[in-house]
Amino acid sequence: RKEVEQDPGPFNVPEGATVAFNCTYSNSASQSFFWYRQDCRKEPKLLMSVYSSGNEDGRFTAQLNRASQYISLLIRDSKLSDSATYLCVVNSGYNTDKLIFGTGTRLQVFP
Amino acid sequence: DGGITQSPKYLFRKEGQNVTLSCEQNLNHDAMYWYRQDPGQGLRLIYYSQIVNDFQKGDIAEGYSVSREKKESFPLTVTSAQKNPTAFYLCASSGQRGITDTQYFGPGTRLTVL
């Protein structure tokens, strides 16, 4: 089983749609969780950290379910500029600098 | 502007040659990391350093070497022993030593070995 698993997609959605991505992780000791966004042939950029209580940043909402070991990202009112690959990232254990990156879920928003 | 720079953006080398990729940061971050990304795969950790003059192997360190003589700099050498060096190389840094913190990435170097 991969340490971090994501559906590779692509998710093709029209502008204005709501889309959700899920990610599962295998290490129950993981303490830090992130969503990064990566545009084609560019570096990953932090979208948001994921907190236990869930958190929202504008149109983006992240949720964490520790019991089931999954993380979700919800994007509301999709924009063309949201088209990218979304990487689920978790740390490899308790109090460690090492991060494990999922292979990403590709989102394509069309007009 | 604060940030992480990597150079060059594109690099072409002949098989059997060593090549060094540059990574510099002016964020005053303690920790720095090197990853490689191959198509359809997640980022894989090559080496990381939590403090000057110290570094640790990541998951795929074979065929690579690093140094951390200055806080701001963490160059990566891809040696001729690396069997499949063509990839997208990403350098990252984070602020706090010993505690998982957000990692910020440089723009990457695309290495092609001919």
mmCIF file of C-alpha atoms in Angstrom:
data_model
loop_
_atom_site.group_PDB
_atom_site.id
_atom_site.type_symbol
_atom_site.label_atom_id
_atom_site.label_comp_id
_atom_site.label_asym_id
_atom_site.label_seq_id
_atom_site.Cartn_x
_atom_site.Cartn_y
_atom_site.Cartn_z
ATOM 1 C CA ARG A 1 0.000 0.000 0.000
ATOM 2 C CA LYS A 2 1.318 3.441 -0.897
ATOM 3 C CA GLU A 3 1.995 5.799 1.993
ATOM 4 C CA VAL A 4 -0.192 8.486 0.429
ATOM 5 C CA GLU A 5 -2.815 7.588 -2.156
ATOM 6 C CA GLN A 6 -4.772 9.874 -4.408
ATOM 7 C CA ASP A 7 -7.079 9.363 -7.364
ATOM 8 C CA PRO A 8 -4.980 10.614 -10.307
ATOM 9 C CA GLY A 9 -8.031 11.915 -12.184
ATOM 10 C CA PRO A 10 -8.352 13.886 -14.339
ATOM 11 C CA PHE A 11 -11.413 15.544 -12.936
ATOM 12 C CA ASN A 12 -12.999 17.575 -15.733
ATOM 13 C CA VAL A 13 -15.506 20.088 -14.363
ATOM 14 C CA PRO A 14 -17.256 23.191 -15.728
ATOM 15 C CA GLU A 15 -16.625 26.634 -14.314
ATOM 16 C CA GLY A 16 -18.680 27.227 -11.195
ATOM 17 C CA ALA A 17 -18.804 23.577 -10.207
ATOM 18 C CA THR A 18 -17.900 22.178 -6.820
ATOM 19 C CA VAL A 19 -15.294 19.431 -6.829
ATOM 20 C CA ALA A 20 -13.857 17.307 -4.035
ATOM 21 C CA PHE A 21 -10.631 15.334 -3.812
ATOM 22 C CA ASN A 22 -9.809 12.681 -1.257
ATOM 23 C CA CYS A 23 -6.500 11.315 -0.104
ATOM 24 C CA THR A 24 -5.666 8.436 2.222
ATOM 25 C CA TYR A 25 -2.481 7.960 4.230
ATOM 26 C CA SER A 26 -1.082 4.844 5.835
ATOM 27 C CA ASN A 27 0.941 6.089 8.816
ATOM 28 C CA SER A 28 -1.267 6.680 11.835
ATOM 29 C CA ALA A 29 1.590 8.622 13.457
ATOM 30 C CA SER A 30 1.436 11.366 10.835
ATOM 31 C CA GLN A 31 0.779 14.744 12.429
ATOM 32 C CA SER A 32 1.046 17.333 9.679
ATOM 33 C CA PHE A 33 -1.056 17.497 6.544
ATOM 34 C CA PHE A 34 -0.999 19.812 3.565
ATOM 35 C CA TRP A 35 -2.457 20.388 0.137
ATOM 36 C CA TYR A 36 -0.083 21.723 -2.494
ATOM 37 C CA ARG A 37 -0.932 22.862 -5.975
ATOM 38 C CA GLN A 38 1.371 22.154 -8.912
ATOM 39 C CA ASP A 39 0.955 23.711 -12.330
ATOM 40 C CA CYS A 40 2.324 21.932 -15.371
ATOM 41 C CA ARG A 41 6.133 21.920 -15.369
ATOM 42 C CA LYS A 42 6.275 24.174 -12.304
ATOM 43 C CA GLU A 43 7.167 23.718 -8.669
ATOM 44 C CA PRO A 44 4.559 22.750 -6.035
ATOM 45 C CA LYS A 45 3.128 25.650 -4.088
ATOM 46 C CA LEU A 46 1.415 25.437 -0.735
ATOM 47 C CA LEU A 47 -2.344 25.742 -1.047
ATOM 48 C CA MET A 48 -3.232 25.168 2.581
ATOM 49 C CA SER A 49 -2.346 23.268 5.702
ATOM 50 C CA VAL A 50 -4.988 20.885 7.048
ATOM 51 C CA TYR A 51 -5.982 21.128 10.679
ATOM 52 C CA SER A 52 -7.857 18.629 12.810
ATOM 53 C CA SER A 53 -10.887 20.862 13.093
ATOM 54 C CA GLY A 54 -10.993 21.503 9.359
ATOM 55 C CA ASN A 55 -10.197 24.823 7.801
ATOM 56 C CA GLU A 56 -11.382 27.076 5.031
ATOM 57 C CA ASP A 57 -9.612 29.584 2.833
ATOM 58 C CA GLY A 58 -11.973 31.351 0.495
ATOM 59 C CA ARG A 59 -13.355 28.804 -1.934
ATOM 60 C CA PHE A 60 -11.178 26.020 -0.548
ATOM 61 C CA THR A 61 -12.060 23.794 2.408
ATOM 62 C CA ALA A 62 -9.823 21.087 3.841
ATOM 63 C CA GLN A 63 -10.934 18.331 6.201
ATOM 64 C CA LEU A 64 -9.025 15.713 8.148
ATOM 65 C CA ASN A 65 -10.435 12.410 9.398
ATOM 66 C CA ARG A 66 -7.821 10.814 11.636
ATOM 67 C CA ALA A 67 -9.878 7.741 12.434
ATOM 68 C CA SER A 68 -10.172 6.827 8.772
ATOM 69 C CA GLN A 69 -6.830 8.372 7.834
ATOM 70 C CA TYR A 70 -8.049 10.483 5.002
ATOM 71 C CA ILE A 71 -7.868 14.100 3.990
ATOM 72 C CA SER A 72 -10.187 15.956 1.668
ATOM 73 C CA LEU A 73 -10.095 19.152 -0.343
ATOM 74 C CA LEU A 74 -13.274 20.850 -1.534
ATOM 75 C CA ILE A 75 -13.178 23.559 -4.169
ATOM 76 C CA ARG A 76 -16.323 25.608 -4.633
ATOM 77 C CA ASP A 77 -17.189 27.812 -7.605
ATOM 78 C CA SER A 78 -14.322 26.437 -9.709
ATOM 79 C CA LYS A 79 -12.381 28.881 -11.857
ATOM 80 C CA LEU A 80 -10.416 28.195 -15.016
ATOM 81 C CA SER A 81 -7.318 29.171 -13.047
ATOM 82 C CA ASP A 82 -7.911 26.293 -10.621
ATOM 83 C CA SER A 83 -6.789 23.865 -13.340
ATOM 84 C CA ALA A 84 -3.707 22.186 -11.893
ATOM 85 C CA THR A 85 -2.546 19.070 -10.103
ATOM 86 C CA TYR A 86 -3.320 18.943 -6.382
ATOM 87 C CA LEU A 87 -0.833 17.120 -4.188
ATOM 88 C CA CYS A 88 -1.762 15.594 -0.851
ATOM 89 C CA VAL A 89 1.193 15.739 1.547
ATOM 90 C CA VAL A 90 1.677 14.238 5.010
ATOM 91 C CA ASN A 91 4.663 14.013 7.315
ATOM 92 C CA SER A 92 6.196 10.580 7.713
ATOM 93 C CA GLY A 93 5.667 10.259 11.448
ATOM 94 C CA TYR A 94 5.579 12.075 14.722
ATOM 95 C CA ASN A 95 7.725 15.209 14.905
ATOM 96 C CA THR A 96 9.677 14.698 11.715
ATOM 97 C CA ASP A 97 10.707 16.988 8.885
ATOM 98 C CA LYS A 98 10.182 14.353 6.233
ATOM 99 C CA LEU A 99 7.146 14.799 4.045
ATOM 100 C CA ILE A 100 5.510 12.170 1.852
ATOM 101 C CA PHE A 101 3.919 13.426 -1.349
ATOM 102 C CA GLY A 102 1.027 11.841 -3.166
ATOM 103 C CA THR A 103 1.218 11.558 -6.934
ATOM 104 C CA GLY A 104 -1.481 14.196 -7.281
ATOM 105 C CA THR A 105 -4.995 14.606 -8.622
ATOM 106 C CA ARG A 106 -5.338 16.497 -11.853
ATOM 107 C CA LEU A 107 -8.146 19.033 -12.188
ATOM 108 C CA GLN A 108 -9.222 20.549 -15.486
ATOM 109 C CA VAL A 109 -11.851 23.301 -15.349
ATOM 110 C CA PHE A 110 -13.508 24.070 -18.674
ATOM 111 C CA PRO A 111 -15.584 27.117 -19.755
ATOM 112 C CA ASP B 1 12.568 39.462 -2.564
ATOM 113 C CA GLY B 2 12.804 36.476 -0.250
ATOM 114 C CA GLY B 3 12.724 33.076 -1.805
ATOM 115 C CA ILE B 4 14.486 30.037 -3.126
ATOM 116 C CA THR B 5 16.424 30.076 -6.360
ATOM 117 C CA GLN B 6 17.647 27.154 -8.400
ATOM 118 C CA SER B 7 19.945 27.241 -11.344
ATOM 119 C CA PRO B 8 20.078 26.449 -14.104
ATOM 120 C CA LYS B 9 16.458 26.003 -15.165
ATOM 121 C CA TYR B 10 17.417 23.485 -17.870
ATOM 122 C CA LEU B 11 20.561 21.384 -17.952
ATOM 123 C CA PHE B 12 21.813 18.968 -20.551
ATOM 124 C CA ARG B 13 24.715 16.658 -19.884
ATOM 125 C CA LYS B 14 26.346 13.705 -21.509
ATOM 126 C CA GLU B 15 26.121 10.316 -19.891
ATOM 127 C CA GLY B 16 28.964 9.686 -17.470
ATOM 128 C CA GLN B 17 29.463 13.306 -16.466
ATOM 129 C CA ASN B 18 28.905 14.640 -12.975
ATOM 130 C CA VAL B 19 26.724 17.730 -12.713
ATOM 131 C CA THR B 20 25.986 20.096 -9.813
ATOM 132 C CA LEU B 21 22.626 21.767 -9.303
ATOM 133 C CA SER B 22 22.491 24.983 -7.343
ATOM 134 C CA CYS B 23 19.963 25.854 -4.623
ATOM 135 C CA GLU B 24 20.062 29.092 -2.646
ATOM 136 C CA GLN B 25 17.583 30.526 -0.153
ATOM 137 C CA ASN B 26 17.407 33.872 1.630
ATOM 138 C CA LEU B 27 14.520 32.950 3.909
ATOM 139 C CA ASN B 28 16.837 32.209 6.850
ATOM 140 C CA HIS B 29 15.442 28.683 6.918
ATOM 141 C CA ASP B 30 17.304 26.001 8.842
ATOM 142 C CA ALA B 31 16.213 22.969 6.831
ATOM 143 C CA MET B 32 16.717 22.296 3.138
ATOM 144 C CA TYR B 33 15.694 19.386 0.939
ATOM 145 C CA TRP B 34 16.263 17.893 -2.494
ATOM 146 C CA TYR B 35 13.581 15.959 -4.342
ATOM 147 C CA ARG B 36 13.270 14.492 -7.786
ATOM 148 C CA GLN B 37 10.029 14.186 -9.697
ATOM 149 C CA ASP B 38 9.431 11.773 -12.564
ATOM 150 C CA PRO B 39 6.324 11.748 -14.744
ATOM 151 C CA GLY B 40 3.381 10.100 -12.989
ATOM 152 C CA GLN B 41 5.243 9.798 -9.711
ATOM 153 C CA GLY B 42 5.216 11.744 -6.493
ATOM 154 C CA LEU B 43 8.186 13.713 -5.274
ATOM 155 C CA ARG B 44 10.901 11.493 -3.855
ATOM 156 C CA LEU B 45 13.353 12.713 -1.230
ATOM 157 C CA ILE B 46 17.030 12.524 -2.176
ATOM 158 C CA TYR B 47 18.815 14.294 0.691
ATOM 159 C CA TYR B 48 17.913 16.735 3.418
ATOM 160 C CA SER B 49 19.772 18.955 5.838
ATOM 161 C CA GLN B 50 18.469 20.306 9.100
ATOM 162 C CA ILE B 51 21.518 22.392 9.993
ATOM 163 C CA VAL B 52 24.755 23.626 8.479
ATOM 164 C CA ASN B 53 27.440 20.942 8.061
ATOM 165 C CA ASP B 54 24.957 18.140 8.567
ATOM 166 C CA PHE B 55 22.747 16.214 6.135
ATOM 167 C CA GLN B 56 20.911 12.909 5.918
ATOM 168 C CA LYS B 57 20.086 10.522 3.104
ATOM 169 C CA GLY B 58 16.545 10.430 1.891
ATOM 170 C CA ASP B 59 14.819 7.563 0.151
ATOM 171 C CA ILE B 60 16.799 7.607 -3.092
ATOM 172 C CA ALA B 61 20.270 8.959 -2.227
ATOM 173 C CA GLU B 62 22.298 6.514 -4.316
ATOM 174 C CA GLY B 63 24.220 8.288 -7.062
ATOM 175 C CA TYR B 64 23.837 11.733 -5.477
ATOM 176 C CA SER B 65 25.903 13.841 -3.097
ATOM 177 C CA VAL B 66 25.298 17.114 -1.258
ATOM 178 C CA SER B 67 27.049 19.640 0.957
ATOM 179 C CA ARG B 68 25.765 22.226 3.407
ATOM 180 C CA GLU B 69 28.646 24.587 4.133
ATOM 181 C CA LYS B 70 26.414 27.639 4.402
ATOM 182 C CA LYS B 71 22.894 28.048 5.723
ATOM 183 C CA GLU B 72 21.790 29.626 2.467
ATOM 184 C CA SER B 73 23.132 27.002 0.083
ATOM 185 C CA PHE B 74 22.518 23.298 -0.499
ATOM 186 C CA PRO B 75 24.007 22.154 -3.831
ATOM 187 C CA LEU B 76 23.245 18.712 -5.232
ATOM 188 C CA THR B 77 25.709 16.753 -7.353
ATOM 189 C CA VAL B 78 24.321 14.114 -9.676
ATOM 190 C CA THR B 79 27.153 11.665 -10.211
ATOM 191 C CA SER B 80 27.791 9.229 -13.014
ATOM 192 C CA ALA B 81 26.709 6.463 -10.623
ATOM 193 C CA GLN B 82 23.091 7.629 -10.820
ATOM 194 C CA LYS B 83 21.569 5.208 -13.311
ATOM 195 C CA ASN B 84 18.616 7.260 -14.472
ATOM 196 C CA PRO B 85 19.355 10.929 -13.784
ATOM 197 C CA THR B 86 16.965 12.548 -16.248
ATOM 198 C CA ALA B 87 14.272 14.153 -14.070
ATOM 199 C CA PHE B 88 12.866 17.357 -12.620
ATOM 200 C CA TYR B 89 14.868 18.306 -9.510
ATOM 201 C CA LEU B 90 13.253 20.418 -6.821
ATOM 202 C CA CYS B 91 14.881 22.094 -3.859
ATOM 203 C CA ALA B 92 12.838 23.129 -0.829
ATOM 204 C CA SER B 93 13.398 24.752 2.524
ATOM 205 C CA SER B 94 11.505 25.017 5.789
ATOM 206 C CA GLY B 95 11.865 27.224 8.799
ATOM 207 C CA GLN B 96 12.122 25.124 11.940
ATOM 208 C CA ARG B 97 14.617 22.395 12.661
ATOM 209 C CA GLY B 98 13.209 19.183 14.032
ATOM 210 C CA ILE B 99 9.590 20.144 13.599
ATOM 211 C CA THR B 100 7.601 19.510 10.486
ATOM 212 C CA ASP B 101 6.965 22.839 8.902
ATOM 213 C CA THR B 102 5.699 23.997 5.586
ATOM 214 C CA GLN B 103 8.218 23.430 2.835
ATOM 215 C CA TYR B 104 8.672 26.060 0.144
ATOM 216 C CA PHE B 105 10.023 25.083 -3.234
ATOM 217 C CA GLY B 106 12.358 26.628 -5.735
ATOM 218 C CA PRO B 107 11.418 26.701 -9.442
ATOM 219 C CA GLY B 108 13.267 23.471 -10.189
ATOM 220 C CA THR B 109 15.949 22.287 -12.599
ATOM 221 C CA ARG B 110 15.136 19.971 -15.497
ATOM 222 C CA LEU B 111 18.105 17.710 -16.090
ATOM 223 C CA THR B 112 18.376 15.744 -19.293
ATOM 224 C CA VAL B 113 21.188 13.281 -19.758
ATOM 225 C CA LEU B 114 21.886 12.539 -23.385
#
